[in-house]
Amino acid sequence: MYPKQLLGRSGRLVAVGLLVAALLLALSACSSPQTTFDPKSDAADKIQTLYILIIVISGAIGAAVLIAMGYLMAKFRERPGVKARQIHGNNTLEVLWTIGPILILVMIGVPTILAIVGATRAPSEDALHVEVVAHQWWWEVNYPGLGPDGGTLTTANELHVPIGREVAISLKSDDVIHSFWVPQLIGKIDSIPGRTNHLEPFTASEVGVYLGQCAEFCGLAHALMRFRVVVDSLGDFERWVEGMNTPPPAPEEESFLASGQSVFIQNCSSCHAVAGTVAAGRIGPDLSRFGSRLTIGAGIMDNTEENLVEWITNVTAVKPVPEGLPTALAELGNGKQAMPRFDDTLTPAQVEAVAAYLRSMTIE
Amino acid sequence: MATNIAILRRPLDPTGAWAWITTVDHKKIGVLYGLTAFAFFILGGVEALVMRLQLAQADLNVVSAATFNQMFTMHGTTMIFMVVMPAGAAFFNFLVPLQIGARDVAFPRLNALSYWLFLFGSILMNFSFFTGSAPDMGWFAYAPLTAANFSTSSSVDYWILGLQVMGVGTLAAGFNFVITIINMRAPGMTLMRMPVFTWMTLIVSFLIIFAFPVITVAITLLLFDRMFGTNFYDITAGADPLLWQHLFWVFGHPEVYILILPSMGIVSDILPTFSRKPLFGYVTIVLAGAVIAFLGFGVWAHHMFTVGMGRWATSAFAVATMAIAVPTGVKVFNWLGTMYGGSIQFRTPMLFALGFISLFMLGGLSGVMHAVVPVDLHQQDTYFVVAHFHYVLFGGSIFGLTAATYYWFPKITGRMMSESIGKTHFALMFVGFNLTFFPMHFLGVLGMPRRIYTYAPDMGWSGTNMAVTIGAFVIAVSIAVFLYNMVRSARVGQPAGANPWGAATLEWSIESPPHHYNFAIVPTIRSQHPLWDEEANTVEPPPLPYVDESSIHMPSPSYWPLLLAMGVTLVAGSLLVWQAHAIAGLTMGAASGALALISVYRWVFEPAVATEVAEGAAAHH
Amino acid sequence: MQYLARSPEAEHATTTGLNNRKLLMWAFLGSDAMFFGPLIATHLIYRTESLQGPIEEILNIPVTTISTFVLLMSSLAMVLALAGIQQGKMGTFRFWTAMTALLGMVFIGFQMVEFTEFAKHGLTPRTNLFGSTFLTLTGFHGAHVTVGIIWLWSLFFASFRGKVKQENSLDVEIAGLYWHFVDIVWIVIFGVIYLVGAFGVEDRVLEGAHALAGLGG
């Protein structure tokens, strides 16, 4: 039979194999909260349009070449009595298939350049400016002008932005190169030490929580350098800013929370800041209104009492630190230090108190 | 010669292991390159499998983050510098002199030096696994992560020094093949009669001699920063970390063509043989290769679309990148044209060549997608890119090199490889490849970044990753089948004869395996297809004349390339020792430097052909 | 029809008629140019980016002009040495080879004085970007000159043992190629790094461009 002859043993193996592969794929193909194919901003929409254009064009070319190849394989397979035609080439054809691709590339190139120009435009006047500083392995988030008295509002690992208002994010790095990427909102741009980069200004189109992740390899815990972008309604965003700018109520004296606060001030404040308290460390993430955060540890765990206790007790169990002593402060390259484990300096009760204190500072 | 101590007396007619250690014969050196590359292919493959086990499901702990980072760094470095490049060099070495009608390369001892530098450089870099400080910063080694304050172990130093040693060997090989091809062709072998594989070797050699100095500078500056406190990549001194990226990719992109052009040449030689007709548009294919290489120096910054270069630089590099698609497309179309009107024989080399065309073409198309910069801002540093370059470098380079192995194995060993095992190998590798790398496109689209050692269960990546891991193991099985086929065929394969495939190029005119002197009498070439009578569509094997072997003077074996390579590698190693212990390092450096200098001196004053050989042979007859 | 004939006479000739080793030197020099290219580019990029310490105001143009002249003259001597060996005049060859090497050594002497002066003024490779790039670039050039000097003296002494003769004047020619290349690299370094730095050529070009833009606008 003709197809059987054509395929032969290896051909049948290939066909069955590819079928199994396709089935496996069909089973596994599902969506992701970090997908690039469900855009939720104007900028991501524009990328999506180009993405589909290029997929369609290259898919069509790929399919055409594969079909042509299959046809040639079938049509010109060795047959008894049929000799190959000694053709050396064909100038007309070769010129045609040089010019053809050039025309197709013009079709792709023009919208590409237009999009590049658009992506590097200046933000509009009423855009919300956010400055993100990447650290090994977390994100510092600053809102110039939104802090108390027109100062800077600082948080970490979670950006809040309002829906419907243009957001202009600038990127810096405190140590090595990182890359800021929230696939559903915007393409990635690197955070480079000594430079300030700018993401294309974007306007989010749907309220929700969007996942982002560092995309440039930045050392040991690169995989755990995640973050969230929370797109709020305008009202929610204003409430969040106001909440961040209001000093947290002091815990009742002698209470469990007060003991947590004092342990925190003694042990944590040289690295961490909490707005409205004496804790003003800048080495680690700012923990103001920590209770309002969705996650801890740069987006790697849900913000629950249990997780936070685990984190403080022995951070090295959940996040690798560079070689060095787990209890002594492991020094990172920029002279800064990784968070130590506290199970040998604090009692479990003290850790629980700190966790409770941090989680008590919420935004209503 | 009597003044020499016994062990260093010139080996005149060594046998066994010594014959290999002291060889300057391009065919033996080619085999050494090939075997070494295959060994590293298995090592790099194991590194890949470790990664795939770790990523098979979310939140696995098969290996630590530190080990995972070492795995992807060494997988990339190994596959590029210790597998694909030397595997290409294996075929350059074995075939180029045979294809142009030469008795050896232009500089046989320099050729041996290239191999030993490659081997020792690779060993030096991999030695880091035993000291627990294997390179872990990615094969691209971006500053400032590689600075002494961010990479505190000697991992980066091992990487630099290993690469430096290998790079010197690669450069020497580049010079050697440029001059061999320009200057050692048999009478009548004009440039436009050369087999395409030899053409691509020439182009790759030019790429090497112009691109490798740039990486040499980049890693020398990094070494100076790390060891002597200079400031080239030190941000606190005002340096720009993008300097590294520019230098690295000015080398790195031509390097991509160094990896793929040999396979393009291989396929261009195999297709005509198994289509039983000449290559369609030989001149166009050769020119396209040259244009690709030339443009390859002008597109480096497309690896840097996310660094914020400014709109016009970005646009220019996007357009240049798209332009490369044109000559690449021309090649693919001309290969299809070669099949048109042919009488196609589906032998194993042809299957791998067809696999190459289809997979490389898909990789090329995803490459064009990266040139669409806004889309690249999504794809960069995700599994989409991993899928893309594996289609090009595995589906392209490795499939091409595998095709070459099946095609030229008979010439190298005198025995055919098993067709039935070969076809099983092809089926497994083709399916395994696509199962591994096609789903990676989806992972990229779903937002999975590269170089992450773990991911959360709710990311929706687990199922696809499992499919990828299964595919990786299918590839591993196919490689085991390949290895079995080679070992078995080398022992019991069918005797091949001079021209088992009825091919047209010059290497098939002589015995398999060839005599150490290749051509008994240097041939005169009168056509692009010296073994084909195209009108009659028949193969005309030339008569093999009897020749008095004593009239052929071949370069004599030598120890000095080996000892020089050892000296150079130990000098590099002494820098590592010096960091831990100054006196020991300096002592070692002085001793190994002396070894290198003595080797150079003895090499220079050693005649290429030892007189005893000629005299002995004359006396014999 | 016979497409493949045998040519016994083609045993030793090269395809182009050029010697392999001479081609090797040309290929090496092409490659070496790609070595100096990035070093020069790195220096130009970082020329004025240093955050501390002395930069190009430290360069002594008059003294370096003299050393540049010395190196240029050594190239002339190299030409005469090659002419000597090609004509079989061993005395001429030896004299001018020694002159070439000596002038090279004088150049290296100048460089050592320059580096020492810089160190006295607090400029080392560790001081700042200028120190790193300038000293690495000129240091690598100095290393090239030093290799050339050793090579030339080797030829000089080998000539007394009858190893350098009119018949193998190619050995001298290849050394000469290398020497001239190293000389040319220095001319580029002197022009691009010393003179541009000293006379602010870049600034003037920019001024000119602004002036032109002003006329146009």
GROMACS .gro file of C-alpha atoms in nm, chain A residues 46 137 192 203 264 269 271 337 351 355 364:
model
   11
   46LYS     CA    1  -0.099   4.606   2.136
  137TRP     CA    2   1.591   3.882   4.559
  192ILE     CA    3   2.025   4.752   3.549
  203THR     CA    4  -0.323   5.161   3.149
  264PHE     CA    5   1.053   4.347   6.616
  269SER     CA    6   1.440   4.726   6.268
  271CYS     CA    7   1.697   4.600   5.830
  337GLN     CA    8   2.307   4.080   5.418
  351VAL     CA    9   0.843   3.469   6.674
  355ALA     CA   10   0.424   3.757   6.322
  364GLU     CA   11  -0.929   4.859   5.634
   0.00000   0.00000   0.00000
